[in-house]
Amino acid sequence: MNIILYLRIGERVIENRIEKGACMHPTLMELKEQLEITGNIVEDGINLLYKYEKHIVAEHSKNVAVEAERLADLLGENCTSARIAGALHDISAIIPDHKKIEIAESLDIDILDEEREFPSIIHQKISREIANILFGITNEEILSAICCHTTLKSNPTRLEMILFIADKLKWDQKGIPPYLDNVKNGLEKSLEHGVFIFIKYLYENKSNLKVLHPWLIEAYNFFSELIGA
C-alpha cells in the first residue's frame, strides 16, 4: 500500500471518528485542526512538527524515515511501512512533557511507574495513538513499531527493530553517537546483532538513564538469550 493510499484511508478514519462522536482530548482536537492533509502522510507528519516549531525533531524524523526505509530495503522488508513509521515515531513531540501523562490517561494508555516518573519516555506510546487517531494509521505493524521505538521490547518484529535502530543511528543530539561504529559493525552481521549492541551500550551506561524502562529490560534479556551476552 502506498503512502497516498494510507492518507486517503486516514482521512476516512478521522472523519468516521468525528462523525461517531468520538471523545477527543482538547489538545488532540487542536492538533487535528492544525493538521493539513496534502496527500503525502510523511510530509504531513513532518510539516506538523515544523508548525509547532519542533525543527530539530522534524529534521530527526526525516532522517529516521530515510534510514528506516534504507534498512527495510536492504533487509527485504516493507519500505513504505518503515518510512511512515520513521516519519511519525516522534510526532508526540508537539505535546509538552508536562501534558503527556494527562493525554496518556485520556487515551486510556497503560502508564507504567517509570513513565510517570519520567513522562518524556511515554512519548512513544502517545505517538502511536496520534498516528492512529489523527493520521488514520491502522496497520498494527507500523503502530507497534512506533510504540516501542525508544525502548524496544521482548521478541520484537523486524520493523520494530528497524525503526528502533534507525532512530539510534540518526540521533538528534550534537556530534557522533559514541556507539555508532560498534552498532554499524553489528549490523553487518545481522539486524539482531546491531540492535543488541546498542541495548548493551544502554545497559552498560544505565546509570546515565533517567529511568530503566521495563520494556528495555525485557529486550535486553531477550537478546542476551538469543545472541549471548
PDB file of C-alpha atoms in Angstrom:
ATOM      1  CA  MET A   1       0.000   0.000   0.000  1.00  0.00           C
ATOM      2  CA  ASN A   2       1.498   3.355  -0.985  1.00  0.00           C
ATOM      3  CA  ILE A   3       1.731   6.473   1.168  1.00  0.00           C
ATOM      4  CA  ILE A   4      -1.071   8.377  -0.591  1.00  0.00           C
ATOM      5  CA  LEU A   5      -3.455   5.440  -0.198  1.00  0.00           C
ATOM      6  CA  TYR A   6      -2.594   5.322   3.514  1.00  0.00           C
ATOM      7  CA  LEU A   7      -3.517   9.005   3.703  1.00  0.00           C
ATOM      8  CA  ARG A   8      -6.843   8.586   1.947  1.00  0.00           C
ATOM      9  CA  ILE A   9      -7.741   5.791   4.328  1.00  0.00           C
ATOM     10  CA  GLY A  10      -6.561   8.042   7.178  1.00  0.00           C
ATOM     11  CA  GLU A  11      -8.928  10.831   6.133  1.00  0.00           C
ATOM     12  CA  ARG A  12     -11.877   8.424   6.255  1.00  0.00           C
ATOM     13  CA  VAL A  13     -10.816   7.079   9.666  1.00  0.00           C
ATOM     14  CA  ILE A  14     -10.604  10.582  11.118  1.00  0.00           C
ATOM     15  CA  GLU A  15     -13.940  11.587   9.631  1.00  0.00           C
ATOM     16  CA  ASN A  16     -15.602   8.418  10.921  1.00  0.00           C
ATOM     17  CA  ARG A  17     -14.298   9.032  14.436  1.00  0.00           C
ATOM     18  CA  ILE A  18     -15.696  12.554  14.474  1.00  0.00           C
ATOM     19  CA  GLU A  19     -18.997  11.531  12.906  1.00  0.00           C
ATOM     20  CA  LYS A  20     -19.460   8.877  15.553  1.00  0.00           C
ATOM     21  CA  GLY A  21     -18.932  11.480  18.259  1.00  0.00           C
ATOM     22  CA  ALA A  22     -15.654  10.026  19.450  1.00  0.00           C
ATOM     23  CA  CYS A  23     -14.480  11.916  22.524  1.00  0.00           C
ATOM     24  CA  MET A  24     -11.153  13.558  21.825  1.00  0.00           C
ATOM     25  CA  HIS A  25      -8.887  15.403  24.239  1.00  0.00           C
ATOM     26  CA  PRO A  26      -8.872  19.180  23.536  1.00  0.00           C
ATOM     27  CA  THR A  27      -5.156  19.038  22.765  1.00  0.00           C
ATOM     28  CA  LEU A  28      -5.749  16.368  20.124  1.00  0.00           C
ATOM     29  CA  MET A  29      -8.610  18.394  18.698  1.00  0.00           C
ATOM     30  CA  GLU A  30      -6.225  21.306  18.355  1.00  0.00           C
ATOM     31  CA  LEU A  31      -3.686  19.066  16.631  1.00  0.00           C
ATOM     32  CA  LYS A  32      -6.344  17.845  14.217  1.00  0.00           C
ATOM     33  CA  GLU A  33      -7.233  21.427  13.329  1.00  0.00           C
ATOM     34  CA  GLN A  34      -3.565  22.190  12.652  1.00  0.00           C
ATOM     35  CA  LEU A  35      -3.058  19.076  10.526  1.00  0.00           C
ATOM     36  CA  GLU A  36      -3.009  19.890   6.819  1.00  0.00           C
ATOM     37  CA  ILE A  37      -3.625  16.867   4.614  1.00  0.00           C
ATOM     38  CA  THR A  38      -1.739  17.213   1.339  1.00  0.00           C
ATOM     39  CA  GLY A  39      -1.740  13.664   0.020  1.00  0.00           C
ATOM     40  CA  ASN A  40       1.615  12.622   1.480  1.00  0.00           C
ATOM     41  CA  ILE A  41       1.473  11.243   5.002  1.00  0.00           C
ATOM     42  CA  VAL A  42       5.219  11.543   5.572  1.00  0.00           C
ATOM     43  CA  GLU A  43       5.300  15.208   4.572  1.00  0.00           C
ATOM     44  CA  ASP A  44       2.168  15.918   6.584  1.00  0.00           C
ATOM     45  CA  GLY A  45       3.737  14.495   9.729  1.00  0.00           C
ATOM     46  CA  ILE A  46       6.960  16.438   9.252  1.00  0.00           C
ATOM     47  CA  ASN A  47       5.073  19.638   8.447  1.00  0.00           C
ATOM     48  CA  LEU A  48       3.016  19.328  11.639  1.00  0.00           C
ATOM     49  CA  LEU A  49       6.259  19.184  13.633  1.00  0.00           C
ATOM     50  CA  TYR A  50       7.521  22.302  11.856  1.00  0.00           C
ATOM     51  CA  LYS A  51       4.206  24.068  12.514  1.00  0.00           C
ATOM     52  CA  TYR A  52       4.773  23.527  16.243  1.00  0.00           C
ATOM     53  CA  GLU A  53       8.361  24.757  15.831  1.00  0.00           C
ATOM     54  CA  LYS A  54       9.833  21.346  16.611  1.00  0.00           C
ATOM     55  CA  HIS A  55      12.531  21.860  13.987  1.00  0.00           C
ATOM     56  CA  ILE A  56      15.132  19.516  15.459  1.00  0.00           C
ATOM     57  CA  VAL A  57      12.566  16.738  15.862  1.00  0.00           C
ATOM     58  CA  ALA A  58      11.301  17.336  12.323  1.00  0.00           C
ATOM     59  CA  GLU A  59      14.786  17.017  10.848  1.00  0.00           C
ATOM     60  CA  HIS A  60      15.463  13.971  13.004  1.00  0.00           C
ATOM     61  CA  SER A  61      12.199  12.365  11.884  1.00  0.00           C
ATOM     62  CA  LYS A  62      13.031  12.975   8.221  1.00  0.00           C
ATOM     63  CA  ASN A  63      16.417  11.359   8.712  1.00  0.00           C
ATOM     64  CA  VAL A  64      14.949   8.395  10.589  1.00  0.00           C
ATOM     65  CA  ALA A  65      12.340   7.888   7.865  1.00  0.00           C
ATOM     66  CA  VAL A  66      15.065   7.755   5.206  1.00  0.00           C
ATOM     67  CA  GLU A  67      17.264   5.448   7.278  1.00  0.00           C
ATOM     68  CA  ALA A  68      14.393   3.128   8.188  1.00  0.00           C
ATOM     69  CA  GLU A  69      13.423   2.894   4.525  1.00  0.00           C
ATOM     70  CA  ARG A  70      17.043   2.163   3.571  1.00  0.00           C
ATOM     71  CA  LEU A  71      17.335  -0.606   6.146  1.00  0.00           C
ATOM     72  CA  ALA A  72      13.978  -2.067   5.154  1.00  0.00           C
ATOM     73  CA  ASP A  73      15.040  -2.187   1.509  1.00  0.00           C
ATOM     74  CA  LEU A  74      18.358  -3.778   2.448  1.00  0.00           C
ATOM     75  CA  LEU A  75      16.633  -6.399   4.602  1.00  0.00           C
ATOM     76  CA  GLY A  76      13.724  -7.127   2.282  1.00  0.00           C
ATOM     77  CA  GLU A  77      11.061  -5.538   4.485  1.00  0.00           C
ATOM     78  CA  ASN A  78       8.223  -3.160   3.606  1.00  0.00           C
ATOM     79  CA  CYS A  79       9.839   0.165   2.727  1.00  0.00           C
ATOM     80  CA  THR A  80       6.623   2.201   2.838  1.00  0.00           C
ATOM     81  CA  SER A  81       5.784   0.978   6.330  1.00  0.00           C
ATOM     82  CA  ALA A  82       9.316   1.738   7.501  1.00  0.00           C
ATOM     83  CA  ARG A  83       9.238   5.249   6.063  1.00  0.00           C
ATOM     84  CA  ILE A  84       5.848   6.087   7.591  1.00  0.00           C
ATOM     85  CA  ALA A  85       6.901   4.704  10.980  1.00  0.00           C
ATOM     86  CA  GLY A  86      10.086   6.765  10.824  1.00  0.00           C
ATOM     87  CA  ALA A  87       8.253   9.956   9.952  1.00  0.00           C
ATOM     88  CA  LEU A  88       5.667   9.612  12.732  1.00  0.00           C
ATOM     89  CA  HIS A  89       7.688   7.984  15.505  1.00  0.00           C
ATOM     90  CA  ASP A  90       8.256  11.252  17.401  1.00  0.00           C
ATOM     91  CA  ILE A  91       5.088  13.060  16.355  1.00  0.00           C
ATOM     92  CA  SER A  92       4.055  13.442  20.008  1.00  0.00           C
ATOM     93  CA  ALA A  93       6.913  15.932  20.454  1.00  0.00           C
ATOM     94  CA  ILE A  94       4.268  18.557  19.738  1.00  0.00           C
ATOM     95  CA  ILE A  95       2.781  17.751  23.151  1.00  0.00           C
ATOM     96  CA  PRO A  96       4.723  19.297  26.079  1.00  0.00           C
ATOM     97  CA  ASP A  97       6.124  16.836  28.613  1.00  0.00           C
ATOM     98  CA  HIS A  98       4.000  18.316  31.398  1.00  0.00           C
ATOM     99  CA  LYS A  99       0.865  17.334  29.463  1.00  0.00           C
ATOM    100  CA  LYS A 100       1.949  13.868  28.375  1.00  0.00           C
ATOM    101  CA  ILE A 101       0.578  11.919  31.344  1.00  0.00           C
ATOM    102  CA  GLU A 102      -2.735  13.760  31.188  1.00  0.00           C
ATOM    103  CA  ILE A 103      -3.001  12.993  27.462  1.00  0.00           C
ATOM    104  CA  ALA A 104      -1.998   9.369  28.026  1.00  0.00           C
ATOM    105  CA  GLU A 105      -4.697   8.965  30.676  1.00  0.00           C
ATOM    106  CA  SER A 106      -7.316  10.470  28.358  1.00  0.00           C
ATOM    107  CA  LEU A 107      -6.317   7.916  25.709  1.00  0.00           C
ATOM    108  CA  ASP A 108      -6.531   5.013  28.187  1.00  0.00           C
ATOM    109  CA  ILE A 109      -2.848   4.239  27.704  1.00  0.00           C
ATOM    110  CA  ASP A 110      -1.371   1.842  30.241  1.00  0.00           C
ATOM    111  CA  ILE A 111       1.069   4.042  32.175  1.00  0.00           C
ATOM    112  CA  LEU A 112       3.998   2.428  33.966  1.00  0.00           C
ATOM    113  CA  ASP A 113       5.538   3.856  37.120  1.00  0.00           C
ATOM    114  CA  GLU A 114       8.724   4.665  35.207  1.00  0.00           C
ATOM    115  CA  GLU A 115       6.696   6.685  32.708  1.00  0.00           C
ATOM    116  CA  ARG A 116       5.037   8.708  35.467  1.00  0.00           C
ATOM    117  CA  GLU A 117       8.465   9.362  36.931  1.00  0.00           C
ATOM    118  CA  PHE A 118       9.891  10.438  33.551  1.00  0.00           C
ATOM    119  CA  PRO A 119       6.943  11.473  31.317  1.00  0.00           C
ATOM    120  CA  SER A 120       9.091  12.119  28.259  1.00  0.00           C
ATOM    121  CA  ILE A 121       9.566   8.398  27.721  1.00  0.00           C
ATOM    122  CA  ILE A 122       5.846   7.803  27.239  1.00  0.00           C
ATOM    123  CA  HIS A 123       6.101   9.797  24.015  1.00  0.00           C
ATOM    124  CA  GLN A 124       6.483   6.524  22.101  1.00  0.00           C
ATOM    125  CA  LYS A 125       3.047   5.336  23.234  1.00  0.00           C
ATOM    126  CA  ILE A 126       1.410   8.704  22.567  1.00  0.00           C
ATOM    127  CA  SER A 127       2.986   8.874  19.107  1.00  0.00           C
ATOM    128  CA  ARG A 128       1.317   5.560  18.355  1.00  0.00           C
ATOM    129  CA  GLU A 129      -2.076   6.963  19.281  1.00  0.00           C
ATOM    130  CA  ILE A 130      -1.578  10.149  17.275  1.00  0.00           C
ATOM    131  CA  ALA A 131      -0.539   8.085  14.256  1.00  0.00           C
ATOM    132  CA  ASN A 132      -3.743   6.091  14.630  1.00  0.00           C
ATOM    133  CA  ILE A 133      -6.218   8.804  15.622  1.00  0.00           C
ATOM    134  CA  LEU A 134      -5.025  11.784  13.589  1.00  0.00           C
ATOM    135  CA  PHE A 135      -3.226  10.150  10.671  1.00  0.00           C
ATOM    136  CA  GLY A 136      -5.526   7.164  10.359  1.00  0.00           C
ATOM    137  CA  ILE A 137      -2.782   4.544  10.506  1.00  0.00           C
ATOM    138  CA  THR A 138      -4.422   1.185  11.223  1.00  0.00           C
ATOM    139  CA  ASN A 139      -1.550  -1.093  10.247  1.00  0.00           C
ATOM    140  CA  GLU A 140      -0.664  -2.679  13.583  1.00  0.00           C
ATOM    141  CA  GLU A 141       2.892  -3.422  12.464  1.00  0.00           C
ATOM    142  CA  ILE A 142       3.548   0.293  11.969  1.00  0.00           C
ATOM    143  CA  LEU A 143       1.751   1.299  15.163  1.00  0.00           C
ATOM    144  CA  SER A 144       3.599  -1.281  17.242  1.00  0.00           C
ATOM    145  CA  ALA A 145       6.967  -0.172  15.864  1.00  0.00           C
ATOM    146  CA  ILE A 146       6.205   3.444  16.780  1.00  0.00           C
ATOM    147  CA  CYS A 147       5.002   2.362  20.229  1.00  0.00           C
ATOM    148  CA  CYS A 148       8.351   0.798  21.244  1.00  0.00           C
ATOM    149  CA  HIS A 149      10.873   2.745  19.167  1.00  0.00           C
ATOM    150  CA  THR A 150      12.670   4.163  22.212  1.00  0.00           C
ATOM    151  CA  THR A 151      12.863   1.101  24.431  1.00  0.00           C
ATOM    152  CA  LEU A 152      12.110  -1.796  22.083  1.00  0.00           C
ATOM    153  CA  LYS A 153      10.620  -4.857  23.796  1.00  0.00           C
ATOM    154  CA  SER A 154      10.925  -8.631  24.054  1.00  0.00           C
ATOM    155  CA  ASN A 155      10.682 -10.649  20.826  1.00  0.00           C
ATOM    156  CA  PRO A 156      10.333  -7.637  18.512  1.00  0.00           C
ATOM    157  CA  THR A 157       9.270  -7.763  14.873  1.00  0.00           C
ATOM    158  CA  ARG A 158      11.673  -6.867  12.072  1.00  0.00           C
ATOM    159  CA  LEU A 159      10.008  -3.478  11.583  1.00  0.00           C
ATOM    160  CA  GLU A 160      10.202  -2.750  15.312  1.00  0.00           C
ATOM    161  CA  MET A 161      13.929  -3.456  15.230  1.00  0.00           C
ATOM    162  CA  ILE A 162      14.425  -1.421  12.047  1.00  0.00           C
ATOM    163  CA  LEU A 163      12.733   1.662  13.482  1.00  0.00           C
ATOM    164  CA  PHE A 164      14.471   1.243  16.843  1.00  0.00           C
ATOM    165  CA  ILE A 165      17.953   1.130  15.331  1.00  0.00           C
ATOM    166  CA  ALA A 166      17.262   3.781  12.668  1.00  0.00           C
ATOM    167  CA  ASP A 167      16.264   6.128  15.487  1.00  0.00           C
ATOM    168  CA  LYS A 168      19.592   5.495  17.196  1.00  0.00           C
ATOM    169  CA  LEU A 169      21.716   5.751  14.055  1.00  0.00           C
ATOM    170  CA  LYS A 170      20.151   9.129  13.253  1.00  0.00           C
ATOM    171  CA  TRP A 171      20.083  10.546  16.761  1.00  0.00           C
ATOM    172  CA  ASP A 172      19.010  14.128  17.425  1.00  0.00           C
ATOM    173  CA  GLN A 173      21.996  15.141  19.554  1.00  0.00           C
ATOM    174  CA  LYS A 174      25.144  17.015  18.561  1.00  0.00           C
ATOM    175  CA  GLY A 175      28.219  15.147  17.405  1.00  0.00           C
ATOM    176  CA  ILE A 176      28.680  11.487  16.515  1.00  0.00           C
ATOM    177  CA  PRO A 177      26.947   8.851  18.657  1.00  0.00           C
ATOM    178  CA  PRO A 178      29.584   7.069  20.785  1.00  0.00           C
ATOM    179  CA  TYR A 179      28.118   3.685  19.862  1.00  0.00           C
ATOM    180  CA  LEU A 180      27.824   4.337  16.110  1.00  0.00           C
ATOM    181  CA  ASP A 181      30.744   2.295  14.786  1.00  0.00           C
ATOM    182  CA  ASN A 182      30.001  -0.688  17.007  1.00  0.00           C
ATOM    183  CA  VAL A 183      26.335  -0.730  16.002  1.00  0.00           C
ATOM    184  CA  LYS A 184      27.224  -0.483  12.304  1.00  0.00           C
ATOM    185  CA  ASN A 185      29.673  -3.352  12.686  1.00  0.00           C
ATOM    186  CA  GLY A 186      26.965  -5.368  14.402  1.00  0.00           C
ATOM    187  CA  LEU A 187      24.502  -4.654  11.609  1.00  0.00           C
ATOM    188  CA  GLU A 188      26.956  -6.171   9.140  1.00  0.00           C
ATOM    189  CA  LYS A 189      26.370  -9.473  10.933  1.00  0.00           C
ATOM    190  CA  SER A 190      22.610  -9.128  11.350  1.00  0.00           C
ATOM    191  CA  LEU A 191      19.881  -6.720  12.366  1.00  0.00           C
ATOM    192  CA  GLU A 192      19.638  -8.531  15.696  1.00  0.00           C
ATOM    193  CA  HIS A 193      23.361  -8.090  16.404  1.00  0.00           C
ATOM    194  CA  GLY A 194      23.215  -4.365  15.708  1.00  0.00           C
ATOM    195  CA  VAL A 195      20.183  -3.934  17.934  1.00  0.00           C
ATOM    196  CA  PHE A 196      21.729  -5.897  20.780  1.00  0.00           C
ATOM    197  CA  ILE A 197      24.961  -3.917  20.653  1.00  0.00           C
ATOM    198  CA  PHE A 198      23.008  -0.719  21.247  1.00  0.00           C
ATOM    199  CA  ILE A 199      20.904  -2.250  24.011  1.00  0.00           C
ATOM    200  CA  LYS A 200      24.088  -3.494  25.708  1.00  0.00           C
ATOM    201  CA  TYR A 201      25.508   0.013  25.409  1.00  0.00           C
ATOM    202  CA  LEU A 202      22.473   1.378  27.242  1.00  0.00           C
ATOM    203  CA  TYR A 203      22.732  -1.285  29.920  1.00  0.00           C
ATOM    204  CA  GLU A 204      26.418  -0.624  30.465  1.00  0.00           C
ATOM    205  CA  ASN A 205      25.599   3.065  30.889  1.00  0.00           C
ATOM    206  CA  LYS A 206      22.271   2.689  32.681  1.00  0.00           C
ATOM    207  CA  SER A 207      23.411   4.966  35.491  1.00  0.00           C
ATOM    208  CA  ASN A 208      23.018   7.788  32.955  1.00  0.00           C
ATOM    209  CA  LEU A 209      19.400   6.904  32.188  1.00  0.00           C
ATOM    210  CA  LYS A 210      16.584   8.832  33.831  1.00  0.00           C
ATOM    211  CA  VAL A 211      14.702   5.557  34.296  1.00  0.00           C
ATOM    212  CA  LEU A 212      15.276   1.935  33.335  1.00  0.00           C
ATOM    213  CA  HIS A 213      12.132   1.121  31.401  1.00  0.00           C
ATOM    214  CA  PRO A 214      10.717  -2.419  31.909  1.00  0.00           C
ATOM    215  CA  TRP A 215      10.428  -2.940  28.147  1.00  0.00           C
ATOM    216  CA  LEU A 216      14.140  -2.224  27.761  1.00  0.00           C
ATOM    217  CA  ILE A 217      14.933  -4.770  30.470  1.00  0.00           C
ATOM    218  CA  GLU A 218      12.772  -7.342  28.678  1.00  0.00           C
ATOM    219  CA  ALA A 219      14.504  -6.565  25.372  1.00  0.00           C
ATOM    220  CA  TYR A 220      17.930  -6.913  26.980  1.00  0.00           C
ATOM    221  CA  ASN A 221      17.016 -10.293  28.477  1.00  0.00           C
ATOM    222  CA  PHE A 222      15.546 -11.474  25.182  1.00  0.00           C
ATOM    223  CA  PHE A 223      18.609 -10.581  23.103  1.00  0.00           C
ATOM    224  CA  SER A 224      21.002 -11.836  25.765  1.00  0.00           C
ATOM    225  CA  GLU A 225      19.413 -15.247  25.430  1.00  0.00           C
ATOM    226  CA  LEU A 226      19.130 -15.025  21.638  1.00  0.00           C
ATOM    227  CA  ILE A 227      22.672 -13.832  20.911  1.00  0.00           C
ATOM    228  CA  GLY A 228      24.597 -14.191  24.146  1.00  0.00           C
ATOM    229  CA  ALA A 229      25.971 -11.525  26.423  1.00  0.00           C
TER     230      ALA A 229
END
